[in-house]
Amino acid sequence: AQSVAQPEDQVNVAEGNPLTVKCTYSVSGNPYLFWYVQYPNRGLQFLLKYITGDNLVKGSYGFEAEFNKSQTSFHLKKPSALVSDSALYFCAVRVGDMRFGAGTRLTVKP
Amino acid sequence: EPEVTQTPSHQVTQMGQEVILRCVPISNHLYFYWYRQILGQKVEFLVSFYNNEISEKSEIFDDQFSVERPDGSNFTLKIRSTKLEDSAMYFCASSDRDSLWQDEQFFGPGTRLTVL
């Protein structure tokens, strides 16, 4: 069955440092992978997606994600974190319906 | 920037009562979805809707649930007889395309449903 896993409930980084939020997936066939962010009292906002092509996908707010087929991963990255990046991040895979990971809470400290 | 809106933001109801959650998708979008998130758990797909029909639904979306697009702008989720375990945050989403599952969905802020 298709699924995604986010192994970390919480990620803490200092402002200005690089950040990584991890996601691994399990699907049969080609995965369509997405990252969404949720700020307090807001809905999920689309960040980026991987459909095909270049394994490094660039998205909103300076985020990027690297698709790694051999490791079945789609980690979200940003070279220099901002305090305003603090939020809940969800990885999702779509083969039919959208399946979300459990979410990772990112806290960026000044 | 256009956005998906949902009302109410918080709904409290008694077990066994019917509730209707309302959503106004982005105006030129054609595909509509409902998701729920029980506190502390994953966001779960409920149903997708296109061309006035349900296109997909999950095992969660049983006979107690129904969806409707009554007037060309609203998209509603009805729960006929609420149970305690229906307490969750319900998210509506919309998309202008849905070609081979490749297109992103735009989410509303959610309605928190509390069943007492």
mmCIF file of C-alpha atoms in Angstrom:
data_model
loop_
_atom_site.group_PDB
_atom_site.id
_atom_site.type_symbol
_atom_site.label_atom_id
_atom_site.label_comp_id
_atom_site.label_asym_id
_atom_site.label_seq_id
_atom_site.Cartn_x
_atom_site.Cartn_y
_atom_site.Cartn_z
ATOM 1 C CA ALA A 1 0.000 0.000 0.000
ATOM 2 C CA GLN A 2 1.210 3.496 -0.720
ATOM 3 C CA SER A 3 2.421 5.493 2.247
ATOM 4 C CA VAL A 4 4.889 8.069 3.434
ATOM 5 C CA ALA A 5 6.788 8.181 6.678
ATOM 6 C CA GLN A 6 8.243 11.168 8.452
ATOM 7 C CA PRO A 7 10.607 9.662 10.991
ATOM 8 C CA GLU A 8 11.035 12.816 13.064
ATOM 9 C CA ASP A 9 8.198 14.366 15.056
ATOM 10 C CA GLN A 10 10.291 17.422 15.775
ATOM 11 C CA VAL A 11 13.264 19.148 14.180
ATOM 12 C CA ASN A 12 15.059 22.023 15.861
ATOM 13 C CA VAL A 13 17.582 24.220 14.080
ATOM 14 C CA ALA A 14 19.210 27.560 14.697
ATOM 15 C CA GLU A 15 18.414 30.450 12.412
ATOM 16 C CA GLY A 16 20.843 30.636 9.533
ATOM 17 C CA ASN A 17 21.701 26.947 9.659
ATOM 18 C CA PRO A 18 20.638 24.489 6.973
ATOM 19 C CA LEU A 19 17.568 22.416 7.687
ATOM 20 C CA THR A 20 16.399 18.996 6.557
ATOM 21 C CA VAL A 21 12.981 17.450 7.155
ATOM 22 C CA LYS A 22 12.968 13.791 6.256
ATOM 23 C CA CYS A 23 10.417 11.807 4.303
ATOM 24 C CA THR A 24 10.481 8.277 2.952
ATOM 25 C CA TYR A 25 7.856 6.725 0.750
ATOM 26 C CA SER A 26 6.505 3.355 -0.207
ATOM 27 C CA VAL A 27 4.587 3.054 -3.456
ATOM 28 C CA SER A 28 4.282 0.683 -6.328
ATOM 29 C CA GLY A 29 4.967 2.500 -9.557
ATOM 30 C CA ASN A 30 6.095 6.069 -10.052
ATOM 31 C CA PRO A 31 5.543 8.244 -7.023
ATOM 32 C CA TYR A 32 4.064 11.707 -7.139
ATOM 33 C CA LEU A 33 5.436 13.396 -4.037
ATOM 34 C CA PHE A 34 4.434 16.643 -2.381
ATOM 35 C CA TRP A 35 5.444 18.820 0.539
ATOM 36 C CA TYR A 36 2.961 20.999 2.369
ATOM 37 C CA VAL A 37 3.420 23.389 5.281
ATOM 38 C CA GLN A 38 0.870 24.280 7.944
ATOM 39 C CA TYR A 39 1.130 27.448 9.969
ATOM 40 C CA PRO A 40 -0.987 27.856 13.131
ATOM 41 C CA ASN A 41 -4.701 28.250 12.392
ATOM 42 C CA ARG A 42 -4.095 27.966 8.652
ATOM 43 C CA GLY A 43 -4.701 25.258 6.088
ATOM 44 C CA LEU A 44 -1.982 23.269 4.413
ATOM 45 C CA GLN A 45 0.001 25.308 1.916
ATOM 46 C CA PHE A 46 1.668 23.701 -1.073
ATOM 47 C CA LEU A 47 5.469 24.016 -1.112
ATOM 48 C CA LEU A 48 6.694 21.819 -3.940
ATOM 49 C CA LYS A 49 6.209 18.564 -5.788
ATOM 50 C CA TYR A 50 8.135 15.903 -7.633
ATOM 51 C CA ILE A 51 6.501 14.362 -10.667
ATOM 52 C CA THR A 52 9.344 13.460 -12.985
ATOM 53 C CA GLY A 53 12.621 14.854 -14.268
ATOM 54 C CA ASP A 54 15.284 16.571 -12.202
ATOM 55 C CA ASN A 55 15.671 14.965 -8.801
ATOM 56 C CA LEU A 56 16.179 18.332 -7.127
ATOM 57 C CA VAL A 57 12.923 20.235 -6.975
ATOM 58 C CA LYS A 58 12.743 23.890 -5.987
ATOM 59 C CA GLY A 59 9.689 25.333 -4.331
ATOM 60 C CA SER A 60 8.273 28.229 -2.396
ATOM 61 C CA TYR A 61 10.078 30.260 0.300
ATOM 62 C CA GLY A 62 13.523 28.951 -0.698
ATOM 63 C CA PHE A 63 12.711 25.320 0.037
ATOM 64 C CA GLU A 64 13.885 22.461 -2.124
ATOM 65 C CA ALA A 65 13.555 18.705 -1.975
ATOM 66 C CA GLU A 66 15.666 15.904 -3.330
ATOM 67 C CA PHE A 67 14.043 12.819 -4.770
ATOM 68 C CA ASN A 68 16.172 9.732 -4.231
ATOM 69 C CA LYS A 69 14.755 6.652 -5.864
ATOM 70 C CA SER A 70 17.275 4.177 -4.473
ATOM 71 C CA GLN A 71 16.629 5.344 -0.919
ATOM 72 C CA THR A 72 12.914 5.989 -1.546
ATOM 73 C CA SER A 73 13.289 9.379 0.064
ATOM 74 C CA PHE A 74 12.092 12.896 -0.600
ATOM 75 C CA HIS A 75 13.739 15.061 2.038
ATOM 76 C CA LEU A 76 12.862 18.731 2.328
ATOM 77 C CA LYS A 77 15.797 21.123 2.628
ATOM 78 C CA LYS A 78 16.628 24.764 2.980
ATOM 79 C CA PRO A 79 20.176 26.156 3.004
ATOM 80 C CA SER A 80 19.534 28.836 5.634
ATOM 81 C CA ALA A 81 16.600 28.563 8.033
ATOM 82 C CA LEU A 82 14.494 31.516 9.159
ATOM 83 C CA VAL A 83 12.528 31.841 12.385
ATOM 84 C CA SER A 84 9.448 32.314 10.203
ATOM 85 C CA ASP A 85 9.958 28.804 8.785
ATOM 86 C CA SER A 86 8.763 27.388 12.100
ATOM 87 C CA ALA A 87 5.663 25.357 11.261
ATOM 88 C CA LEU A 88 4.315 21.847 10.740
ATOM 89 C CA TYR A 89 5.536 20.158 7.553
ATOM 90 C CA PHE A 90 3.757 17.326 5.802
ATOM 91 C CA CYS A 91 5.084 15.023 3.122
ATOM 92 C CA ALA A 92 2.476 13.390 0.887
ATOM 93 C CA VAL A 93 2.338 10.821 -1.894
ATOM 94 C CA ARG A 94 -0.355 10.494 -4.469
ATOM 95 C CA VAL A 95 -1.326 7.374 -6.340
ATOM 96 C CA GLY A 96 -5.036 7.953 -6.484
ATOM 97 C CA ASP A 97 -5.871 9.651 -3.243
ATOM 98 C CA MET A 98 -3.371 11.794 -1.364
ATOM 99 C CA ARG A 99 -1.636 10.075 1.553
ATOM 100 C CA PHE A 100 0.017 12.322 4.120
ATOM 101 C CA GLY A 101 2.775 11.644 6.577
ATOM 102 C CA ALA A 102 2.273 12.314 10.253
ATOM 103 C CA GLY A 103 3.975 15.678 10.047
ATOM 104 C CA THR A 104 7.195 17.115 11.428
ATOM 105 C CA ARG A 105 7.208 20.195 13.602
ATOM 106 C CA LEU A 106 10.087 22.451 12.634
ATOM 107 C CA THR A 107 11.279 24.982 15.178
ATOM 108 C CA VAL A 108 13.854 27.544 14.145
ATOM 109 C CA LYS A 109 15.411 29.383 17.059
ATOM 110 C CA PRO A 110 16.992 32.807 16.734
ATOM 111 C CA GLU B 1 -4.457 35.691 -3.955
ATOM 112 C CA PRO B 2 -7.501 33.418 -4.191
ATOM 113 C CA GLU B 3 -7.947 30.977 -1.354
ATOM 114 C CA VAL B 4 -10.223 28.233 -0.118
ATOM 115 C CA THR B 5 -12.462 29.299 2.744
ATOM 116 C CA GLN B 6 -14.307 27.159 5.272
ATOM 117 C CA THR B 7 -17.096 27.850 7.733
ATOM 118 C CA PRO B 8 -17.501 27.584 10.610
ATOM 119 C CA SER B 9 -14.010 27.570 12.041
ATOM 120 C CA HIS B 10 -15.245 25.573 15.029
ATOM 121 C CA GLN B 11 -18.418 23.506 15.336
ATOM 122 C CA VAL B 12 -19.570 21.883 18.557
ATOM 123 C CA THR B 13 -22.378 19.350 18.368
ATOM 124 C CA GLN B 14 -24.037 16.638 20.381
ATOM 125 C CA MET B 15 -23.544 12.997 19.456
ATOM 126 C CA GLY B 16 -26.211 11.853 17.024
ATOM 127 C CA GLN B 17 -26.782 15.291 15.535
ATOM 128 C CA GLU B 18 -26.291 16.150 11.901
ATOM 129 C CA VAL B 19 -23.619 18.663 10.925
ATOM 130 C CA ILE B 20 -22.847 20.382 7.667
ATOM 131 C CA LEU B 21 -19.381 21.738 7.064
ATOM 132 C CA ARG B 22 -19.093 24.347 4.364
ATOM 133 C CA CYS B 23 -16.334 25.186 1.953
ATOM 134 C CA VAL B 24 -15.948 27.713 -0.819
ATOM 135 C CA PRO B 25 -13.278 26.433 -3.210
ATOM 136 C CA ILE B 26 -11.212 28.669 -5.449
ATOM 137 C CA SER B 27 -13.584 29.889 -8.113
ATOM 138 C CA ASN B 28 -12.126 28.361 -11.272
ATOM 139 C CA HIS B 29 -11.283 25.037 -9.686
ATOM 140 C CA LEU B 30 -13.060 21.893 -10.781
ATOM 141 C CA TYR B 31 -11.855 19.240 -8.343
ATOM 142 C CA PHE B 32 -12.812 19.227 -4.692
ATOM 143 C CA TYR B 33 -11.701 17.193 -1.726
ATOM 144 C CA TRP B 34 -12.350 16.639 1.950
ATOM 145 C CA TYR B 35 -9.744 15.479 4.442
ATOM 146 C CA ARG B 36 -9.796 15.088 8.177
ATOM 147 C CA GLN B 37 -7.159 15.177 10.865
ATOM 148 C CA ILE B 38 -7.904 13.665 14.236
ATOM 149 C CA LEU B 39 -5.899 15.452 16.902
ATOM 150 C CA GLY B 40 -2.318 14.256 16.890
ATOM 151 C CA GLN B 41 -2.848 11.954 13.921
ATOM 152 C CA LYS B 42 -2.290 12.042 10.171
ATOM 153 C CA VAL B 43 -4.256 14.019 7.644
ATOM 154 C CA GLU B 44 -6.579 11.427 6.070
ATOM 155 C CA PHE B 45 -8.291 11.545 2.711
ATOM 156 C CA LEU B 46 -12.078 11.286 2.804
ATOM 157 C CA VAL B 47 -13.467 11.985 -0.643
ATOM 158 C CA SER B 48 -12.866 13.656 -3.989
ATOM 159 C CA PHE B 49 -15.561 15.227 -6.144
ATOM 160 C CA TYR B 50 -15.633 16.214 -9.793
ATOM 161 C CA ASN B 51 -18.379 17.067 -12.224
ATOM 162 C CA ASN B 52 -21.016 16.715 -9.510
ATOM 163 C CA GLU B 53 -19.977 13.204 -8.660
ATOM 164 C CA ILE B 54 -17.799 11.486 -6.130
ATOM 165 C CA SER B 55 -14.707 10.306 -7.987
ATOM 166 C CA GLU B 56 -12.938 8.579 -5.107
ATOM 167 C CA LYS B 57 -13.644 7.904 -1.467
ATOM 168 C CA SER B 58 -11.807 6.250 1.361
ATOM 169 C CA GLU B 59 -13.025 3.570 3.730
ATOM 170 C CA ILE B 60 -13.649 6.313 6.283
ATOM 171 C CA PHE B 61 -16.300 7.868 4.047
ATOM 172 C CA ASP B 62 -19.178 5.588 4.963
ATOM 173 C CA ASP B 63 -22.935 6.045 4.641
ATOM 174 C CA GLN B 64 -22.929 8.647 7.414
ATOM 175 C CA PHE B 65 -21.052 11.037 5.144
ATOM 176 C CA SER B 66 -22.228 12.839 2.054
ATOM 177 C CA VAL B 67 -20.962 15.684 -0.095
ATOM 178 C CA GLU B 68 -22.751 18.170 -2.242
ATOM 179 C CA ARG B 69 -22.099 21.171 -4.419
ATOM 180 C CA PRO B 70 -25.467 22.813 -4.020
ATOM 181 C CA ASP B 71 -25.032 26.091 -5.843
ATOM 182 C CA GLY B 72 -21.879 26.192 -7.954
ATOM 183 C CA SER B 73 -19.777 27.887 -5.310
ATOM 184 C CA ASN B 74 -20.184 25.971 -2.048
ATOM 185 C CA PHE B 75 -18.965 22.447 -1.409
ATOM 186 C CA THR B 76 -20.388 20.812 1.674
ATOM 187 C CA LEU B 77 -19.659 17.788 3.814
ATOM 188 C CA LYS B 78 -22.577 16.406 5.793
ATOM 189 C CA ILE B 79 -22.301 13.978 8.652
ATOM 190 C CA ARG B 80 -25.752 12.557 9.314
ATOM 191 C CA SER B 81 -25.422 11.269 12.847
ATOM 192 C CA THR B 82 -22.205 12.334 14.471
ATOM 193 C CA LYS B 83 -20.179 10.036 16.685
ATOM 194 C CA LEU B 84 -17.582 10.941 19.267
ATOM 195 C CA GLU B 85 -14.859 9.645 16.960
ATOM 196 C CA ASP B 86 -15.872 12.140 14.273
ATOM 197 C CA SER B 87 -14.224 14.863 16.349
ATOM 198 C CA ALA B 88 -11.425 16.144 14.151
ATOM 199 C CA MET B 89 -10.218 18.997 12.008
ATOM 200 C CA TYR B 90 -11.838 18.805 8.582
ATOM 201 C CA PHE B 91 -10.021 20.326 5.641
ATOM 202 C CA CYS B 92 -11.482 21.165 2.281
ATOM 203 C CA ALA B 93 -9.213 21.408 -0.757
ATOM 204 C CA SER B 94 -9.603 22.233 -4.418
ATOM 205 C CA SER B 95 -7.584 21.913 -7.591
ATOM 206 C CA ASP B 96 -8.011 23.284 -11.089
ATOM 207 C CA ARG B 97 -6.643 20.144 -12.678
ATOM 208 C CA ASP B 98 -6.193 16.600 -11.601
ATOM 209 C CA SER B 99 -4.243 15.145 -14.478
ATOM 210 C CA LEU B 100 -2.879 11.793 -13.403
ATOM 211 C CA TRP B 101 -2.652 12.905 -9.786
ATOM 212 C CA GLN B 102 0.133 15.357 -10.566
ATOM 213 C CA ASP B 103 -1.462 18.595 -9.550
ATOM 214 C CA GLU B 104 -1.271 20.293 -6.204
ATOM 215 C CA GLN B 105 -4.322 20.908 -4.094
ATOM 216 C CA PHE B 106 -5.130 24.150 -2.284
ATOM 217 C CA PHE B 107 -6.391 23.749 1.253
ATOM 218 C CA GLY B 108 -8.745 25.747 3.406
ATOM 219 C CA PRO B 109 -7.984 26.617 7.035
ATOM 220 C CA GLY B 110 -10.139 23.801 8.363
ATOM 221 C CA THR B 111 -13.198 23.381 10.562
ATOM 222 C CA ARG B 112 -12.648 21.940 13.992
ATOM 223 C CA LEU B 113 -15.553 19.618 14.793
ATOM 224 C CA THR B 114 -16.100 18.669 18.413
ATOM 225 C CA VAL B 115 -18.694 16.005 19.158
ATOM 226 C CA LEU B 116 -19.831 15.836 22.764
#
